[in-house]
Coordinates of N, CA and C in Angstrom, one line a residue:
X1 N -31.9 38.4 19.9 CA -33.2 37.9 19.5 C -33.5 36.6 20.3
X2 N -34.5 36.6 21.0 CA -35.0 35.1 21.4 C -36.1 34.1 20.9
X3 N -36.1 33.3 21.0 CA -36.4 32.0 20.6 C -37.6 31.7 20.7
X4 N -38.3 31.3 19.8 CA -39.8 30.8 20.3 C -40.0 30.1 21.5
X5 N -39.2 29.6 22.2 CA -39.2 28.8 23.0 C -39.5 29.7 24.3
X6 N -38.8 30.8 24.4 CA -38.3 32.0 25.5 C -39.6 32.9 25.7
X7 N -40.5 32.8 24.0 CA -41.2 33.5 24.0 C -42.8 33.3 24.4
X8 N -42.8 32.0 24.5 CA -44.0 31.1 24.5 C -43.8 31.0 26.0
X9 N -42.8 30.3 26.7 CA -42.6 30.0 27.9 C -42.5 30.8 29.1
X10 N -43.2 31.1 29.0 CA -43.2 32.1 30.3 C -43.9 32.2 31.7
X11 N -43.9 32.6 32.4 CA -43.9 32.0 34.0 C -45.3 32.6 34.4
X12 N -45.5 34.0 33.9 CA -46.7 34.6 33.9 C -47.6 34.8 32.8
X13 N -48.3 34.1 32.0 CA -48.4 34.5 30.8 C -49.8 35.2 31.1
X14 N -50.1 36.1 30.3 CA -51.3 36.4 30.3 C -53.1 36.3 29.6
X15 N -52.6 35.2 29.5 CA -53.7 34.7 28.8 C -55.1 34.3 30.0
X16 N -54.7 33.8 30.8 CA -55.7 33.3 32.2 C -56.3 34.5 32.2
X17 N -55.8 36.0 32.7 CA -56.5 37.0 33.1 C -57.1 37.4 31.7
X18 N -56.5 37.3 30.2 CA -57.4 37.6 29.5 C -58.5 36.9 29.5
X19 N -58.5 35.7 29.8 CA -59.9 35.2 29.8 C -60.8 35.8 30.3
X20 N -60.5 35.8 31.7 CA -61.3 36.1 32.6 C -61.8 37.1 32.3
X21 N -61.2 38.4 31.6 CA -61.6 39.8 31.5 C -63.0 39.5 30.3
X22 N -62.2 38.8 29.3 CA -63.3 38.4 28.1 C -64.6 37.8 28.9
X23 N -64.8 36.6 29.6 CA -65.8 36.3 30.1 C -66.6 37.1 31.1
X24 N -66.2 38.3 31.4 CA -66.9 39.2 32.6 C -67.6 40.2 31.6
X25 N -66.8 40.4 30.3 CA -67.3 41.4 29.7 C -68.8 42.0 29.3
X26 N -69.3 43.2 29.6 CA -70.4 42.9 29.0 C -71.1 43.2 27.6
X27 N -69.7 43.6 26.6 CA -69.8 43.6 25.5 C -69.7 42.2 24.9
X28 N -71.0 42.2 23.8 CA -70.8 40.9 22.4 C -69.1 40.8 22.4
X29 N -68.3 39.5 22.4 CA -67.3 39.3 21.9 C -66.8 37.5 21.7
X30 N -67.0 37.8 20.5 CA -66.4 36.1 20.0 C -65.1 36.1 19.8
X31 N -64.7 35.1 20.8 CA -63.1 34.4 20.7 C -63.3 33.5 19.3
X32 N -62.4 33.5 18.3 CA -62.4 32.6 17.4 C -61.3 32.1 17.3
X33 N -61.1 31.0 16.9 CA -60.4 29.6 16.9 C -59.2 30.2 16.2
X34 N -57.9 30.0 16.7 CA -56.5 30.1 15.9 C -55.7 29.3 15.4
X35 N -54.6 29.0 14.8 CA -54.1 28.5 14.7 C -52.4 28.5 15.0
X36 N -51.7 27.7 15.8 CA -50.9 27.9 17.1 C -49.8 28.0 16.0
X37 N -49.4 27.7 14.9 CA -48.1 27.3 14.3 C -48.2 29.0 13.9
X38 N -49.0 29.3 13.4 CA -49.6 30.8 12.8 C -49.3 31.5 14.1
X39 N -49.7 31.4 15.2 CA -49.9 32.4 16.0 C -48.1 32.6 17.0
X40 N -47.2 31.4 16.7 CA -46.1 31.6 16.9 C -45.4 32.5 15.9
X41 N -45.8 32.0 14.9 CA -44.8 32.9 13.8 C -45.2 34.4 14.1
X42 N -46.2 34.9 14.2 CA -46.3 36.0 14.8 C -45.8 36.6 15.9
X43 N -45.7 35.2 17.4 CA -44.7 35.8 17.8 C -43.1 36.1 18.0
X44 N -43.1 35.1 16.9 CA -41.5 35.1 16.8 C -41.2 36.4 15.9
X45 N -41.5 36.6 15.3 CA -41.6 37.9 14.1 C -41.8 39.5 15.1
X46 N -42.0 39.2 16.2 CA -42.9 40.9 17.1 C -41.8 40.6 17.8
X47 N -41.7 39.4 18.4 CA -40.5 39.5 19.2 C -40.9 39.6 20.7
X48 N -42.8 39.5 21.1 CA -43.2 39.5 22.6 C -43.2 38.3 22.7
X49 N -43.6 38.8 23.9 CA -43.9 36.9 25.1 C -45.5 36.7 25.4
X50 N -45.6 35.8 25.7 CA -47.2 35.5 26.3 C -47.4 36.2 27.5
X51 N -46.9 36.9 28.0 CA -46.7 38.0 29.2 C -48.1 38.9 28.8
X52 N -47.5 39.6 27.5 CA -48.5 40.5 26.9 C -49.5 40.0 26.3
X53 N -50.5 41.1 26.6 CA -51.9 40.7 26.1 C -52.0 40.2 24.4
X54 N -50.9 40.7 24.0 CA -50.8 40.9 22.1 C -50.4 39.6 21.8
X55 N -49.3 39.1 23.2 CA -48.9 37.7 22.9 C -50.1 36.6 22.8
X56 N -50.7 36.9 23.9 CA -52.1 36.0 24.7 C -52.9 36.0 23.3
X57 N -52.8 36.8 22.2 CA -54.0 36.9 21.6 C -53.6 35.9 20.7
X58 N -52.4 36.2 20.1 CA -51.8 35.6 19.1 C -51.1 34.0 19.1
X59 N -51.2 33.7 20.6 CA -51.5 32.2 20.7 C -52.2 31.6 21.3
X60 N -53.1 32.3 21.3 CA -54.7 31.3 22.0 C -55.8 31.7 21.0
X61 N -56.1 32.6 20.6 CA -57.0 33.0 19.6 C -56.8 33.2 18.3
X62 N -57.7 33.5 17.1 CA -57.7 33.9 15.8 C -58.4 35.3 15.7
X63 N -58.5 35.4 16.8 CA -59.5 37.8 16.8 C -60.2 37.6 17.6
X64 N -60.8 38.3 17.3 CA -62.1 38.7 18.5 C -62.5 39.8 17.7
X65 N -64.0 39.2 17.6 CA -65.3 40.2 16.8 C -65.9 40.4 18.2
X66 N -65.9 41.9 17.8 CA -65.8 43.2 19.4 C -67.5 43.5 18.8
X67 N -68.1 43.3 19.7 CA -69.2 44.8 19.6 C -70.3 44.0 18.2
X68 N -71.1 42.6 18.5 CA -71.7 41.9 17.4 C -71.1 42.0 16.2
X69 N -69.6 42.1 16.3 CA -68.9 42.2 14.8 C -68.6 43.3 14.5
X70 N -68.8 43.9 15.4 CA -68.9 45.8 14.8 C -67.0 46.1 14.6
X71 N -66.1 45.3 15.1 CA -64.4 45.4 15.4 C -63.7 44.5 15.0
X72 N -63.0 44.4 14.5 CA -61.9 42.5 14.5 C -60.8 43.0 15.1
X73 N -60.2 42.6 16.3 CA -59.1 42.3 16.7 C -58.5 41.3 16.2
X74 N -57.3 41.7 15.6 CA -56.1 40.2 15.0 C -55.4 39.9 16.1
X75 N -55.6 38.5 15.9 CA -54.7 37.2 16.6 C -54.0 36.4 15.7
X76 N -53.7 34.9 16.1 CA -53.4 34.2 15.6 C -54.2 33.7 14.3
X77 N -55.0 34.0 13.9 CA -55.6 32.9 13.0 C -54.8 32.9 11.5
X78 N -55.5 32.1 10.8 CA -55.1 31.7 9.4 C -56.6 31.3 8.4
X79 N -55.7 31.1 7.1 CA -56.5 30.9 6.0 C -57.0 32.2 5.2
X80 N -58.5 32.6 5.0 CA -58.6 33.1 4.2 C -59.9 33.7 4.1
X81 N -60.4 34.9 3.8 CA -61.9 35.8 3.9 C -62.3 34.5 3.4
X82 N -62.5 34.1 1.9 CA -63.2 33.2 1.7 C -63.4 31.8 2.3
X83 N -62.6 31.2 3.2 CA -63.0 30.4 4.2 C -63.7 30.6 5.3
X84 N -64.2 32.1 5.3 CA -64.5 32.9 6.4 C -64.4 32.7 7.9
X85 N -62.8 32.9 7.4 CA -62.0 32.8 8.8 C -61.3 34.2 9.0
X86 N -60.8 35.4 9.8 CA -60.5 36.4 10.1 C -58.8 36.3 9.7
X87 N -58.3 36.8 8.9 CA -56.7 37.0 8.6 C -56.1 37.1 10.1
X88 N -54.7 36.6 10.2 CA -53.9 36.5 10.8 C -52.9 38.1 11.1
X89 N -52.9 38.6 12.3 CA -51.7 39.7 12.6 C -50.8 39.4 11.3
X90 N -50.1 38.6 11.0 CA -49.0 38.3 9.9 C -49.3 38.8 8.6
X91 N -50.5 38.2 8.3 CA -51.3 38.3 7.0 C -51.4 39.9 6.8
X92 N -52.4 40.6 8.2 CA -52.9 41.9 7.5 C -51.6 42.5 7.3
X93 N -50.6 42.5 8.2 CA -49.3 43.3 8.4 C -48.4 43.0 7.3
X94 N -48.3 41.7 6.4 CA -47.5 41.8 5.2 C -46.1 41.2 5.9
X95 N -46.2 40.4 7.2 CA -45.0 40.2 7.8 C -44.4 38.9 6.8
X96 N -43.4 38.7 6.9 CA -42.0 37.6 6.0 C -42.4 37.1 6.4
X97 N -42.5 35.9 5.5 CA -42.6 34.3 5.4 C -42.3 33.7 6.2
X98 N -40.4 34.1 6.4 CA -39.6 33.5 7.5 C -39.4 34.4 8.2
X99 N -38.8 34.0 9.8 CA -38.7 35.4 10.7 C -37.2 36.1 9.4
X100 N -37.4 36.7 9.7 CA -36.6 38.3 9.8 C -36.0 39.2 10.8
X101 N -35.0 39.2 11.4 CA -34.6 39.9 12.8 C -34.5 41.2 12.1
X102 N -34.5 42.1 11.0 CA -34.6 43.2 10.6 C -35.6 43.8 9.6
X103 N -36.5 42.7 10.2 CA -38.1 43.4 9.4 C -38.7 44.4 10.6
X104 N -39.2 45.5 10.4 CA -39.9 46.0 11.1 C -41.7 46.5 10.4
X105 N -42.5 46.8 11.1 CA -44.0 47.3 10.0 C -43.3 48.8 9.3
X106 N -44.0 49.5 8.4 CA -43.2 50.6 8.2 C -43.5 51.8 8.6
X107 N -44.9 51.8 9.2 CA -45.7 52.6 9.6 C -46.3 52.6 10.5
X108 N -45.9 51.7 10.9 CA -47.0 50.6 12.6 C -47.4 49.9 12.6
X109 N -48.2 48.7 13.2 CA -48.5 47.7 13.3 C -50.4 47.5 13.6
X110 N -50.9 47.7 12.6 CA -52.5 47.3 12.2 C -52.9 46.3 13.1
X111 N -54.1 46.3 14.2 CA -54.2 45.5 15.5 C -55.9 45.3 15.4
X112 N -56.6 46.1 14.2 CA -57.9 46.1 14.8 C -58.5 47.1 13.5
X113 N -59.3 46.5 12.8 CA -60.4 47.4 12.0 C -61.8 47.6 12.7
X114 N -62.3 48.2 12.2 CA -64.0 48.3 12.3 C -64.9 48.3 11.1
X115 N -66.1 47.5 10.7 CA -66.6 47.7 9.6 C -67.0 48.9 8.7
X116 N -66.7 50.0 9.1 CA -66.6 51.1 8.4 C -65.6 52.1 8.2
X117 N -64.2 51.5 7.9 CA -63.0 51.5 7.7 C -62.4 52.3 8.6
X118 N -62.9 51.7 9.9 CA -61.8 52.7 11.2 C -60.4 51.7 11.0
X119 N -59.5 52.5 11.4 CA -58.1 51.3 11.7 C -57.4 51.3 13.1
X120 N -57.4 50.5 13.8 CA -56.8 51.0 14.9 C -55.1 50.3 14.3
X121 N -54.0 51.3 14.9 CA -52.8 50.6 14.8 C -52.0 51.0 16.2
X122 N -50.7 50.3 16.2 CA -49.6 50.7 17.3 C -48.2 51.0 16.9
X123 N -48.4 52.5 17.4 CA -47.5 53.4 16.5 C -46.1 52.5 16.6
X124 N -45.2 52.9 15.6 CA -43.7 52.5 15.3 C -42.8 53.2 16.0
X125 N -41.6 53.0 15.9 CA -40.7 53.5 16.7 C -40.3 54.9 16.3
X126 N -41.2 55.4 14.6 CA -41.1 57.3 14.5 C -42.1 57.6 14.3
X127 N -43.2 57.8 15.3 CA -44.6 57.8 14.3 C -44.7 59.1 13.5
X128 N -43.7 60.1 13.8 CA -44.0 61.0 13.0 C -43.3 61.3 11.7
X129 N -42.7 60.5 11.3 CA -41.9 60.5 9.9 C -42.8 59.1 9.2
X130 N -44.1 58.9 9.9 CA -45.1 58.2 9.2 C -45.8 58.7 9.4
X131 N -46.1 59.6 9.8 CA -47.2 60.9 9.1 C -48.2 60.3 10.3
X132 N -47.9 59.7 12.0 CA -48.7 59.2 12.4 C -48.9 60.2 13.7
X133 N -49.7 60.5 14.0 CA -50.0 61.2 15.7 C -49.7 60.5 16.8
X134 N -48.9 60.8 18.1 CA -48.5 60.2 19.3 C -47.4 59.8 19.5
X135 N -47.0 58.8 20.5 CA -45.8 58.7 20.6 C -45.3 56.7 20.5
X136 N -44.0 56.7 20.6 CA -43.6 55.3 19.7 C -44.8 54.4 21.1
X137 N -45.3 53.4 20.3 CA -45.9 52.0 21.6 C -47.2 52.5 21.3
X138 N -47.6 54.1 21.2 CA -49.1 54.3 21.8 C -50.2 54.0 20.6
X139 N -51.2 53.5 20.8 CA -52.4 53.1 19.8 C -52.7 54.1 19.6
X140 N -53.1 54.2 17.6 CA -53.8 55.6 17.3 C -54.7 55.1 16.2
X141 N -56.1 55.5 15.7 CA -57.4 55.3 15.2 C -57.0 56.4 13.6
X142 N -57.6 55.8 12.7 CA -57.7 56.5 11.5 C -59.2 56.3 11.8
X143 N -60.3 57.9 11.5 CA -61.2 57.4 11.8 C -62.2 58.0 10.5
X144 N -62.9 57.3 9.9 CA -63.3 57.1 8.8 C -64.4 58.7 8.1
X145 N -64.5 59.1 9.7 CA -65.6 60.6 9.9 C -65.0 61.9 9.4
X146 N -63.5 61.5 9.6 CA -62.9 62.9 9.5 C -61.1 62.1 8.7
X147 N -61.5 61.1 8.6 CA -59.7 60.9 7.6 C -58.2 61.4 8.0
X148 N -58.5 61.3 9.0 CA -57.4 61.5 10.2 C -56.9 60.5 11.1
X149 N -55.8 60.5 11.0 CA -55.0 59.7 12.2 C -55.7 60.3 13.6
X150 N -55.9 59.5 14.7 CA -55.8 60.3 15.9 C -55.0 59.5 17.3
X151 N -54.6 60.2 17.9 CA -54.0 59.0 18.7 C -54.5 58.9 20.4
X152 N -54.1 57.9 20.6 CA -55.3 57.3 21.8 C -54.3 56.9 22.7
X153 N -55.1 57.2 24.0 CA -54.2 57.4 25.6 C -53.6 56.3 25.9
X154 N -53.2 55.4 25.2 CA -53.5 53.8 25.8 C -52.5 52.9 24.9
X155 N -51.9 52.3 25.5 CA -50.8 50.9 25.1 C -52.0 49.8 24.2
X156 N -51.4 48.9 23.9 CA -52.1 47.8 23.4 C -53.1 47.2 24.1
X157 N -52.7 47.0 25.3 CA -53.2 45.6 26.4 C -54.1 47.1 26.8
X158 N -53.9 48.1 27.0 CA -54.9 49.4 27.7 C -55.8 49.3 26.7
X159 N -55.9 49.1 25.4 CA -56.7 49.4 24.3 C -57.9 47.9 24.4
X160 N -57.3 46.7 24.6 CA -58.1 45.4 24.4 C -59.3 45.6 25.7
X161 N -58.7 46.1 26.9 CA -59.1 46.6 28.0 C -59.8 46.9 28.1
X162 N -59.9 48.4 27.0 CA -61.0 49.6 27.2 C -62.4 49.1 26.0
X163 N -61.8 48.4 24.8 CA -62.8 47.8 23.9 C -63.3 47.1 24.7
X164 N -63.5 46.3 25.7 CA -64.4 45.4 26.5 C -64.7 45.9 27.6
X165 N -64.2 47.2 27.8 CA -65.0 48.0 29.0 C -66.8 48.5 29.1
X166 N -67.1 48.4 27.7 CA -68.2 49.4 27.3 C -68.2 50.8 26.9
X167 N -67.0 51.1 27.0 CA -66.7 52.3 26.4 C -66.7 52.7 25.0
X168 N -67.3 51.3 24.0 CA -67.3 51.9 22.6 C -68.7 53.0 22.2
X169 N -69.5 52.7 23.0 CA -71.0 53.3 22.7 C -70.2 54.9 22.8
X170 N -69.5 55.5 23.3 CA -69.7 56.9 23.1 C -68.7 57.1 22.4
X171 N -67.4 56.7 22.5 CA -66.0 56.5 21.0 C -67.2 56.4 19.8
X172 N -68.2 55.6 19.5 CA -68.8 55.6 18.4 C -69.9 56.7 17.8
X173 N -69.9 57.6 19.3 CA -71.4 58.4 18.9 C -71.0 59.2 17.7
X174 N -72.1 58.8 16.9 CA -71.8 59.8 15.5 C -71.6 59.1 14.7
X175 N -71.2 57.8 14.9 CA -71.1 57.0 13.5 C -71.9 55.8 13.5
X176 N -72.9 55.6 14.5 CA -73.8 54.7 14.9 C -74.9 55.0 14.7
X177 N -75.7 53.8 13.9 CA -76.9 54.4 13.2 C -78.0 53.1 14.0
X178 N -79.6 53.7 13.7 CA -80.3 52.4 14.8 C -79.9 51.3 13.3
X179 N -80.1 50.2 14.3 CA -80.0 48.4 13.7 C -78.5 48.5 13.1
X180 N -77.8 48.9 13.2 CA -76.4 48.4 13.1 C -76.3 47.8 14.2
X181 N -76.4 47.3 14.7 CA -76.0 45.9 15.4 C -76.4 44.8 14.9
X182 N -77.2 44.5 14.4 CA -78.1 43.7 13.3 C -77.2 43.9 11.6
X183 N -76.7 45.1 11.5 CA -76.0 45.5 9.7 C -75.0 44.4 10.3
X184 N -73.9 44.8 11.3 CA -72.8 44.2 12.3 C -72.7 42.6 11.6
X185 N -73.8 42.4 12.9 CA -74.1 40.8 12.9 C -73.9 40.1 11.2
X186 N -74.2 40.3 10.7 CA -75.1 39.7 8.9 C -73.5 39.8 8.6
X187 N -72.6 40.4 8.6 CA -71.5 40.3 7.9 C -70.4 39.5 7.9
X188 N -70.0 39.0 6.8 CA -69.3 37.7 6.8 C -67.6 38.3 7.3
X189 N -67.0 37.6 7.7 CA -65.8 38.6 8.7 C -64.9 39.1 7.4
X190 N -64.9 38.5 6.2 CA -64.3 39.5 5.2 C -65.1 40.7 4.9
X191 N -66.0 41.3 5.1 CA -67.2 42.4 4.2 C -67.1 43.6 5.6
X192 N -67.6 44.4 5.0 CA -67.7 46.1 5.7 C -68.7 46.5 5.2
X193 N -69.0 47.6 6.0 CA -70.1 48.7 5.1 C -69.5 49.6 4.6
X194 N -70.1 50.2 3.3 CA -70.2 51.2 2.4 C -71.1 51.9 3.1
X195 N -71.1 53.2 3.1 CA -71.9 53.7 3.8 C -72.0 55.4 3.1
X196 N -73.1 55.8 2.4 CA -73.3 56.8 2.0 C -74.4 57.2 1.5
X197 N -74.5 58.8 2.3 CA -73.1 59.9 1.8 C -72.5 59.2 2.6
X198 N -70.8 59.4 2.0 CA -69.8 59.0 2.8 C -70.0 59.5 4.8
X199 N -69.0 58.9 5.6 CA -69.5 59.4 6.7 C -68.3 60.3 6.8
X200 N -67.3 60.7 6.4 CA -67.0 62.4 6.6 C -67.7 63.3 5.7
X201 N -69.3 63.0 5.3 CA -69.8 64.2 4.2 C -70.7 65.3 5.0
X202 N -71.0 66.0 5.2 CA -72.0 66.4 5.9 C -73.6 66.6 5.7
X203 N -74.0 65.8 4.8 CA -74.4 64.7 4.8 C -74.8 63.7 6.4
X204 N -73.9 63.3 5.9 CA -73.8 62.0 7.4 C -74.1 62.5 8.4
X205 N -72.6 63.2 8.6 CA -73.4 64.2 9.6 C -74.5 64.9 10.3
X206 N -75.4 65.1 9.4 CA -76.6 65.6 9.8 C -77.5 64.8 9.3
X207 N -77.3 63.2 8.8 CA -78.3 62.8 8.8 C -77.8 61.2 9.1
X208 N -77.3 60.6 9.6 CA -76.3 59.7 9.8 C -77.6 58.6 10.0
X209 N -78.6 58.3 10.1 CA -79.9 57.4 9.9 C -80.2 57.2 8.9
X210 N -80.5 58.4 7.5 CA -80.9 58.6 6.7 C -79.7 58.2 5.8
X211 N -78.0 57.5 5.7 CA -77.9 56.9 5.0 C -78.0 55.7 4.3
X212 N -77.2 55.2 3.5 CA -77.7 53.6 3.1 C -76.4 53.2 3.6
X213 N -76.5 52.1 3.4 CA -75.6 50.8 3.9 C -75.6 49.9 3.0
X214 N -74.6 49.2 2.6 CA -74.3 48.2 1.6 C -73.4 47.2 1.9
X215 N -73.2 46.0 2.0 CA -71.7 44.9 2.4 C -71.1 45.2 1.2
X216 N -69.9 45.1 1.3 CA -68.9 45.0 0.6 C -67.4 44.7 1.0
X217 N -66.5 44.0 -0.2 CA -65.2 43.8 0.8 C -64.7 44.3 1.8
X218 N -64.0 44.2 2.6 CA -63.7 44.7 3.5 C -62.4 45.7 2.6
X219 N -61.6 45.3 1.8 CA -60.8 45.9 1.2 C -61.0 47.2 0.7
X220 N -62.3 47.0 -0.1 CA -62.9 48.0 -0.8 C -62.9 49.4 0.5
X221 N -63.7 48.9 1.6 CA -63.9 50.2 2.1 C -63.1 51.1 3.1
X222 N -62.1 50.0 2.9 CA -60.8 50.6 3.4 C -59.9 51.8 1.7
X223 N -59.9 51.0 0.8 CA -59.4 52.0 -0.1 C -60.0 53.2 -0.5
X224 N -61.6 52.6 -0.2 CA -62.4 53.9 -1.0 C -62.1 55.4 0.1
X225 N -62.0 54.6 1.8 CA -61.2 55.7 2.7 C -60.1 56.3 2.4
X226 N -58.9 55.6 1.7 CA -57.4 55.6 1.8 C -57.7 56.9 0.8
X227 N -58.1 56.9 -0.5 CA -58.2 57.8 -1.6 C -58.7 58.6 -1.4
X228 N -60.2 58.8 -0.9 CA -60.5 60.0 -0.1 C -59.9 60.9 0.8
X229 N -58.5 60.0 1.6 CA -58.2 60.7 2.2 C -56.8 61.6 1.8
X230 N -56.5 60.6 0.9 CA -55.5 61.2 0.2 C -55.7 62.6 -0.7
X231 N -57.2 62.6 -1.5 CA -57.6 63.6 -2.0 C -57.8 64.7 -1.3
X232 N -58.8 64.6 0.2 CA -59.0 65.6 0.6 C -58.8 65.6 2.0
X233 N -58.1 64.6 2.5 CA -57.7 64.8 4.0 C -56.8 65.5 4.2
X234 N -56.1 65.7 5.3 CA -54.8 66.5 5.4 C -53.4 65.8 5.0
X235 N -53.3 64.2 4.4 CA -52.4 63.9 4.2 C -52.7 61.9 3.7
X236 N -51.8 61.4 2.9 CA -51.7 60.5 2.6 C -52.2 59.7 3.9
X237 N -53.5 58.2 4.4 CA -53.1 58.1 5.5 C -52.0 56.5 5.4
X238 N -51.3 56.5 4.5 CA -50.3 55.3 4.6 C -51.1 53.3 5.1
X239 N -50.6 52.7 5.0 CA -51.0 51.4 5.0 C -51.9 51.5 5.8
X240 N -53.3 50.8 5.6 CA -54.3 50.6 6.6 C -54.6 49.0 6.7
X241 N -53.6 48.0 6.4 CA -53.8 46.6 6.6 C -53.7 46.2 5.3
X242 N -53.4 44.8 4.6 CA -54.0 44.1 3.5 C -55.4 43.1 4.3
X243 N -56.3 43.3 3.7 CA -57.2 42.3 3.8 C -57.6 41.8 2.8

């Protein structure tokens, strides 16, 4: 196990080039303010370096609201929805107080929601004895249309990449309604949309304009997914974050 010290220090870190990538982007994306004592314990607990982009995020930033809010990437941050500050990687993941060298997530590691209860996570070291699609390291989406895990071509740092490439407009066709960018915006970083008919009803489907929209916890519209999918998806979809 190495040291905060081994993990912070490092010769190449990657944080410079994330900047750079963040400022060229031509997606909406707010860097928000972290907190460094928070964003070590994170990485002392994962066990990366500032090398990686996951490191970079988790000690320079508190997330990044992707797409006018439409995504939260977890970083470093701290405090609390109702301070309306974005939860910490630690927080949503349920990580120990103190490091733990034999803590691991149990299911994978939750890196990223979307306001209408997508989850992005990074599979564990069995993703399939967690009922997850793909293989150990690779990012996979629970996606709120269809109540399914799916898994996605791409490592972490490929995934931060591709969210600021412009590539979410067509990953989203179908669950993108006009003036959601504006629903997006208005939402305080604890709240999500409700959105119904649900968006795996068909319904939505064929009328995905024609539903309503409502804020609500962000918790909420992650559960009201989890249950649904448990009732009629193909399978339990297991931890989608604490928020």
């Amino acid at each position: 196990m190495r040291g905060i010290d081994e993990l912070v220090r490092v010769d190449d870190p990657a944080w410079p080039e994330l900047q750079e990538v963040l400022g060229a982007s031509s997606v909406p994306v707010q860097v928000l303010p972290g907190d460094i004592n928070e964003g070590r314990r994170c990485l002392l607990q994962m066990q990366v370096t500032g090398r990686s982009v996951l490191g970079a995020l988790l000690l320079h930033t508190g997330g990044l609201l992707v797409d006018n809010g439409w995504l939260r990437v977890f970083g470093g941050g701290w405090g609390s929805v109702a301070d309306g500050r974005l939860l910490s990687l630690a927080q949503v993941n349920r990580f120990p107080t103190a490091f733990d060298p034999g803590w691991q997530p149990a299911t994978g590691l939750v890196v990223g929601h979307d306001i209408v209860g997508g989850v992005f996570a990074l599979n564990g070291g069995d993703p399939a004895a967690a009922g997850r699609p793909g293989v150990p390291g690779q990012m996979t989406y629970f996606a709120p249309d269809t109540l399914e895990w799916e898994a996605m071509e791409m490592g972490h740092s490929g995934w931060v990449s591709w969210l600021l490439s412009g590539r979410l407009e067509a990953f989203y066709d179908g669950m993108r309604w006009p003036g959601w960018r504006e629903e997006a915006a208005a939402l305080a970083v604890g709240q999500g949309l409700s959105v119904y008919p649900f968006l795996w009803s068909k319904e939505a489907h064929a009328d995905l304009a024609g539903t309503s929209r409502r804020p609500v916890p962000m918790r909420e519209v992650l559960g009201v997914a989890a249950d649904f999918a448990r009732q009629m998806g193909p399978s339990d979809p297991g931890f989608l974050g604490d928020v």
